[in-house]
Amino acid sequence: MKKIITIDGPSGVGKTTIGQEIAVKLKYSFFSSGKLYRYIAKYIDDYKITNYKHIEIKIDNSGSCFINEKKYNDNELYNKKINQYSSEIAKDPLIRNLIKFTLLNYYEDIDRGLVIEGRDMGSVVFPNADFKLYLDADEETRGKRRENQSGSQETIEEIKQRDHKDMHREESPLIVPKNAIVIDNTNKSKKETVEEIIEKLKLL
Ligand code: DC
């Protein structure tokens, strides 16, 4: 039986890098759900779309995304403008629902296990996941990590604003999912965090 591991948490906590490493170790697929929010934000901004019914978004078996058959490069998605705009459009229940079903279909179609990260993976999209993690770190540490990531250009202040939006929206806010294991990696390296998770997974 294929398994699913969810990783939720605020920005800059290392969900993507840590999730990718765990997926490699387990020979699972990896997907970052924020990418779909970024795809939709970019598309709405480019084409000034107001009716979301005309948006078709899909993920192929290799993890590539397409929105109305269009593909974006990472540098068009991971930048200052889309950081904030993706968090803004993520408040919309129609968009959240569209993404939820895109992710459920993706998981159904892949034949390997999946590590997936985001803000509501363990709470809303995959509430019955085999293993749920919630990663956390203090704001200053997360801000510093983000500032050091080339291309992201996100300051501590911007991270605070985005987290505030993601945690306080009405629709699927960022929370610690039920039964999730919480790891605070403020004073831990990426390697230490990955090792701790792998140890916990052995108890499964
Ligand atoms: O993980 P990320 O930085 O790529 O996500 C960009 C934004 O997308 C994030 O600020 C809020 C939204 N998002 C969300 O609401 N739910 C998710 N599961 C993933 C991302």
mmCIF file of C-alpha atoms and ligand atoms in Angstrom:
data_model
loop_
_atom_site.group_PDB
_atom_site.id
_atom_site.type_symbol
_atom_site.label_atom_id
_atom_site.label_comp_id
_atom_site.label_asym_id
_atom_site.label_seq_id
_atom_site.Cartn_x
_atom_site.Cartn_y
_atom_site.Cartn_z
ATOM 1 C CA MET A 1 0.000 0.000 0.000
ATOM 2 C CA LYS A 2 1.417 3.395 -0.912
ATOM 3 C CA LYS A 3 1.810 5.837 1.932
ATOM 4 C CA ILE A 4 1.506 9.566 2.338
ATOM 5 C CA ILE A 5 3.513 11.821 4.650
ATOM 6 C CA THR A 6 2.339 15.391 5.141
ATOM 7 C CA ILE A 7 4.522 18.291 6.290
ATOM 8 C CA ASP A 8 2.852 21.548 7.312
ATOM 9 C CA GLY A 9 4.252 24.685 8.863
ATOM 10 C CA PRO A 10 4.943 28.390 8.290
ATOM 11 C CA SER A 11 7.271 29.846 5.644
ATOM 12 C CA GLY A 12 11.013 29.424 5.923
ATOM 13 C CA VAL A 13 10.868 26.406 8.172
ATOM 14 C CA GLY A 14 12.494 24.114 5.583
ATOM 15 C CA LYS A 15 9.442 22.100 4.517
ATOM 16 C CA THR A 16 10.614 21.792 0.905
ATOM 17 C CA THR A 17 14.295 20.936 1.437
ATOM 18 C CA ILE A 18 13.540 18.565 4.316
ATOM 19 C CA GLY A 19 10.574 17.005 2.501
ATOM 20 C CA GLN A 20 12.650 16.427 -0.640
ATOM 21 C CA GLU A 21 15.386 14.683 1.347
ATOM 22 C CA ILE A 22 12.929 12.425 3.106
ATOM 23 C CA ALA A 23 11.264 11.566 -0.207
ATOM 24 C CA VAL A 24 14.648 10.621 -1.730
ATOM 25 C CA LYS A 25 15.497 8.423 1.277
ATOM 26 C CA LEU A 26 12.141 6.635 1.086
ATOM 27 C CA LYS A 27 12.016 6.571 -2.748
ATOM 28 C CA TYR A 28 8.722 8.470 -2.591
ATOM 29 C CA SER A 29 7.546 11.309 -4.845
ATOM 30 C CA PHE A 30 7.659 14.830 -3.434
ATOM 31 C CA PHE A 31 5.298 17.728 -4.055
ATOM 32 C CA SER A 32 5.099 21.266 -2.745
ATOM 33 C CA SER A 33 1.420 22.315 -2.683
ATOM 34 C CA GLY A 34 2.329 26.010 -2.511
ATOM 35 C CA LYS A 35 3.424 25.656 -6.120
ATOM 36 C CA LEU A 36 -0.220 25.366 -7.216
ATOM 37 C CA TYR A 37 -1.171 28.518 -5.283
ATOM 38 C CA ARG A 38 1.753 30.243 -6.982
ATOM 39 C CA TYR A 39 0.649 28.952 -10.414
ATOM 40 C CA ILE A 40 -2.861 30.315 -9.935
ATOM 41 C CA ALA A 41 -1.610 33.653 -8.552
ATOM 42 C CA LYS A 42 0.707 34.106 -11.525
ATOM 43 C CA TYR A 43 -1.981 33.130 -14.039
ATOM 44 C CA ILE A 44 -4.624 35.433 -12.506
ATOM 45 C CA ASP A 45 -2.118 38.255 -12.479
ATOM 46 C CA ASP A 46 -1.005 37.662 -16.087
ATOM 47 C CA TYR A 47 -4.462 37.236 -17.612
ATOM 48 C CA LYS A 48 -6.540 39.302 -15.129
ATOM 49 C CA ILE A 49 -8.924 36.361 -14.638
ATOM 50 C CA THR A 50 -11.946 36.919 -12.405
ATOM 51 C CA ASN A 51 -13.893 33.747 -13.135
ATOM 52 C CA TYR A 52 -11.942 30.840 -11.676
ATOM 53 C CA LYS A 53 -14.230 28.294 -13.372
ATOM 54 C CA HIS A 54 -12.085 28.711 -16.480
ATOM 55 C CA ILE A 55 -8.961 27.577 -14.693
ATOM 56 C CA GLU A 56 -7.813 24.002 -15.249
ATOM 57 C CA ILE A 57 -4.773 22.982 -13.269
ATOM 58 C CA LYS A 58 -3.025 19.626 -13.305
ATOM 59 C CA ILE A 59 0.094 17.845 -12.105
ATOM 60 C CA ASP A 60 1.550 15.115 -14.316
ATOM 61 C CA ASN A 61 3.176 11.913 -13.023
ATOM 62 C CA SER A 62 6.600 13.544 -12.971
ATOM 63 C CA GLY A 63 5.306 16.387 -10.754
ATOM 64 C CA SER A 64 5.224 19.069 -13.497
ATOM 65 C CA CYS A 65 2.294 21.499 -13.286
ATOM 66 C CA PHE A 66 0.168 22.991 -16.048
ATOM 67 C CA ILE A 67 -2.480 25.697 -15.847
ATOM 68 C CA ASN A 68 -4.743 25.762 -18.902
ATOM 69 C CA GLU A 69 -1.895 23.863 -20.618
ATOM 70 C CA LYS A 70 0.600 26.590 -19.689
ATOM 71 C CA LYS A 71 3.781 25.860 -17.733
ATOM 72 C CA TYR A 72 5.742 28.422 -15.665
ATOM 73 C CA ASN A 73 9.422 28.434 -14.716
ATOM 74 C CA ASP A 74 10.319 28.553 -11.020
ATOM 75 C CA ASN A 75 11.773 32.071 -11.304
ATOM 76 C CA GLU A 76 8.338 33.323 -12.447
ATOM 77 C CA LEU A 77 6.715 31.783 -9.353
ATOM 78 C CA TYR A 78 9.234 32.182 -6.534
ATOM 79 C CA ASN A 79 9.637 35.947 -6.283
ATOM 80 C CA LYS A 80 8.571 38.823 -4.038
ATOM 81 C CA LYS A 81 5.332 39.570 -5.876
ATOM 82 C CA ILE A 82 4.066 35.987 -6.078
ATOM 83 C CA ASN A 83 5.085 35.257 -2.449
ATOM 84 C CA GLN A 84 2.509 37.779 -1.260
ATOM 85 C CA TYR A 85 -0.082 37.356 -4.013
ATOM 86 C CA SER A 86 -0.256 33.555 -3.628
ATOM 87 C CA SER A 87 -1.039 33.993 0.073
ATOM 88 C CA GLU A 88 -3.747 36.531 -0.852
ATOM 89 C CA ILE A 89 -5.568 34.316 -3.385
ATOM 90 C CA ALA A 90 -5.219 31.337 -1.001
ATOM 91 C CA LYS A 91 -8.052 32.840 1.087
ATOM 92 C CA ASP A 92 -10.555 32.006 -1.663
ATOM 93 C CA PRO A 93 -12.569 28.813 -0.970
ATOM 94 C CA LEU A 94 -13.069 28.116 -4.706
ATOM 95 C CA ILE A 95 -9.342 28.189 -5.337
ATOM 96 C CA ARG A 96 -8.639 26.040 -2.261
ATOM 97 C CA ASN A 97 -11.172 23.478 -3.437
ATOM 98 C CA LEU A 98 -9.760 23.377 -6.954
ATOM 99 C CA ILE A 99 -6.285 22.756 -5.534
ATOM 100 C CA LYS A 100 -7.516 20.170 -3.051
ATOM 101 C CA PHE A 101 -9.033 18.029 -5.811
ATOM 102 C CA THR A 102 -5.997 18.486 -8.054
ATOM 103 C CA LEU A 103 -3.815 17.134 -5.221
ATOM 104 C CA LEU A 104 -6.159 14.229 -4.440
ATOM 105 C CA ASN A 105 -6.174 13.206 -8.139
ATOM 106 C CA TYR A 106 -2.407 13.497 -8.319
ATOM 107 C CA TYR A 107 -1.976 11.184 -5.326
ATOM 108 C CA GLU A 108 -4.438 8.707 -6.765
ATOM 109 C CA ASP A 109 -2.546 8.562 -10.070
ATOM 110 C CA ILE A 110 0.982 8.055 -8.753
ATOM 111 C CA ASP A 111 2.141 4.571 -7.873
ATOM 112 C CA ARG A 112 4.781 5.512 -5.263
ATOM 113 C CA GLY A 113 4.394 6.943 -1.780
ATOM 114 C CA LEU A 114 4.218 10.727 -1.474
ATOM 115 C CA VAL A 115 5.751 13.378 0.760
ATOM 116 C CA ILE A 116 3.711 16.558 0.383
ATOM 117 C CA GLU A 117 4.171 19.907 2.094
ATOM 118 C CA GLY A 118 2.016 22.997 2.589
ATOM 119 C CA ARG A 119 -0.266 24.703 5.098
ATOM 120 C CA ASP A 120 -3.285 22.395 5.224
ATOM 121 C CA MET A 121 -1.981 19.051 3.980
ATOM 122 C CA GLY A 122 -2.512 17.115 7.223
ATOM 123 C CA SER A 123 -5.512 19.101 8.411
ATOM 124 C CA VAL A 124 -7.726 19.373 5.313
ATOM 125 C CA VAL A 125 -6.421 17.735 2.133
ATOM 126 C CA PHE A 126 -5.038 14.447 3.539
ATOM 127 C CA PRO A 127 -6.529 14.199 7.064
ATOM 128 C CA ASN A 128 -5.955 10.407 7.047
ATOM 129 C CA ALA A 129 -2.265 10.639 6.104
ATOM 130 C CA ASP A 130 -0.024 7.840 7.387
ATOM 131 C CA PHE A 131 2.336 10.277 9.082
ATOM 132 C CA LYS A 132 1.814 13.972 9.792
ATOM 133 C CA LEU A 133 4.524 16.450 10.649
ATOM 134 C CA TYR A 134 4.363 20.070 11.682
ATOM 135 C CA LEU A 135 7.665 21.927 11.401
ATOM 136 C CA ASP A 136 8.230 25.146 13.285
ATOM 137 C CA ALA A 137 11.047 27.586 14.060
ATOM 138 C CA ASP A 138 11.144 31.072 15.547
ATOM 139 C CA GLU A 139 10.433 34.045 13.264
ATOM 140 C CA GLU A 140 13.946 35.425 13.270
ATOM 141 C CA THR A 141 15.484 32.094 12.274
ATOM 142 C CA ARG A 142 12.952 31.593 9.507
ATOM 143 C CA GLY A 143 13.492 35.114 8.230
ATOM 144 C CA LYS A 144 17.256 34.626 8.128
ATOM 145 C CA ARG A 145 16.888 31.331 6.256
ATOM 146 C CA ARG A 146 14.618 32.963 3.682
ATOM 147 C CA GLU A 147 16.865 35.986 3.231
ATOM 148 C CA ASN A 148 19.721 33.608 2.449
ATOM 149 C CA GLN A 149 17.698 31.775 -0.216
ATOM 150 C CA SER A 150 18.571 33.346 -3.545
ATOM 151 C CA GLY A 151 15.525 34.374 -5.575
ATOM 152 C CA SER A 152 13.118 34.450 -2.654
ATOM 153 C CA GLN A 153 14.013 38.012 -1.546
ATOM 154 C CA GLU A 154 11.639 37.775 1.409
ATOM 155 C CA THR A 155 12.357 39.851 4.484
ATOM 156 C CA ILE A 156 11.440 38.947 8.068
ATOM 157 C CA GLU A 157 8.693 41.581 7.930
ATOM 158 C CA GLU A 158 7.210 40.077 4.738
ATOM 159 C CA ILE A 159 7.348 36.581 6.225
ATOM 160 C CA LYS A 160 5.455 37.825 9.281
ATOM 161 C CA GLN A 161 2.743 39.363 7.084
ATOM 162 C CA ARG A 162 2.379 36.193 4.995
ATOM 163 C CA ASP A 163 2.274 33.896 8.032
ATOM 164 C CA HIS A 164 -0.299 36.137 9.643
ATOM 165 C CA LYS A 165 -2.522 35.858 6.550
ATOM 166 C CA ASP A 166 -1.997 32.081 6.297
ATOM 167 C CA MET A 167 -2.763 31.509 9.990
ATOM 168 C CA HIS A 168 -5.732 33.813 10.374
ATOM 169 C CA ARG A 169 -7.781 33.265 7.223
ATOM 170 C CA GLU A 170 -11.203 31.714 7.591
ATOM 171 C CA GLU A 171 -10.677 28.938 5.050
ATOM 172 C CA SER A 172 -8.192 26.166 6.013
ATOM 173 C CA PRO A 173 -5.846 28.295 8.122
ATOM 174 C CA LEU A 174 -2.404 26.982 9.009
ATOM 175 C CA ILE A 175 -2.829 24.909 12.181
ATOM 176 C CA VAL A 176 -1.092 21.958 13.792
ATOM 177 C CA PRO A 177 -3.063 19.041 12.292
ATOM 178 C CA LYS A 178 -4.634 16.481 14.614
ATOM 179 C CA ASN A 179 -2.108 13.731 15.485
ATOM 180 C CA ALA A 180 0.797 15.610 13.894
ATOM 181 C CA ILE A 181 4.289 15.322 15.337
ATOM 182 C CA VAL A 182 5.643 18.812 16.000
ATOM 183 C CA ILE A 183 9.345 19.485 15.470
ATOM 184 C CA ASP A 184 10.825 22.868 16.295
ATOM 185 C CA ASN A 185 14.035 23.115 14.289
ATOM 186 C CA THR A 186 15.108 26.609 15.407
ATOM 187 C CA ASN A 187 18.402 25.243 16.719
ATOM 188 C CA LYS A 188 18.682 22.211 14.463
ATOM 189 C CA SER A 189 20.447 21.805 11.150
ATOM 190 C CA LYS A 190 18.641 20.407 8.124
ATOM 191 C CA LYS A 191 20.565 17.128 8.592
ATOM 192 C CA GLU A 192 19.542 16.844 12.248
ATOM 193 C CA THR A 193 15.897 17.505 11.415
ATOM 194 C CA VAL A 194 15.895 14.889 8.623
ATOM 195 C CA GLU A 195 17.534 12.325 10.929
ATOM 196 C CA GLU A 196 14.986 12.985 13.661
ATOM 197 C CA ILE A 197 12.114 12.504 11.211
ATOM 198 C CA ILE A 198 13.580 9.285 9.795
ATOM 199 C CA GLU A 199 13.927 7.925 13.358
ATOM 200 C CA LYS A 200 10.290 8.758 14.084
ATOM 201 C CA LEU A 201 9.201 7.147 10.805
ATOM 202 C CA LYS A 202 10.860 3.888 11.869
ATOM 203 C CA LEU A 203 8.347 3.705 14.716
ATOM 204 C CA LEU A 204 5.491 3.616 12.223
HETATM 205 O O1 DC B 1 4.697 27.140 0.460
HETATM 206 P P1 DC B 1 4.724 28.387 -0.423
HETATM 207 O O2 DC B 1 5.533 29.507 0.163
HETATM 208 O O3 DC B 1 5.152 28.085 -1.825
HETATM 209 O O4 DC B 1 3.197 28.851 -0.478
HETATM 210 C C1 DC B 1 2.802 30.051 -1.074
HETATM 211 C C2 DC B 1 1.474 30.493 -0.468
HETATM 212 O O5 DC B 1 0.442 29.570 -0.886
HETATM 213 C C3 DC B 1 1.388 30.506 1.045
HETATM 214 O O6 DC B 1 1.800 31.749 1.608
HETATM 215 C C4 DC B 1 -0.067 30.258 1.318
HETATM 216 C C5 DC B 1 -0.515 29.406 0.149
HETATM 217 N N1 DC B 1 -0.601 27.992 0.519
HETATM 218 C C6 DC B 1 -1.741 27.590 1.173
HETATM 219 O O7 DC B 1 -2.598 28.408 1.498
HETATM 220 N N2 DC B 1 -1.920 26.275 1.449
HETATM 221 C C7 DC B 1 -0.997 25.363 1.141
HETATM 222 N N3 DC B 1 -1.219 24.074 1.421
HETATM 223 C C8 DC B 1 0.199 25.762 0.500
HETATM 224 C C9 DC B 1 0.369 27.101 0.219
#
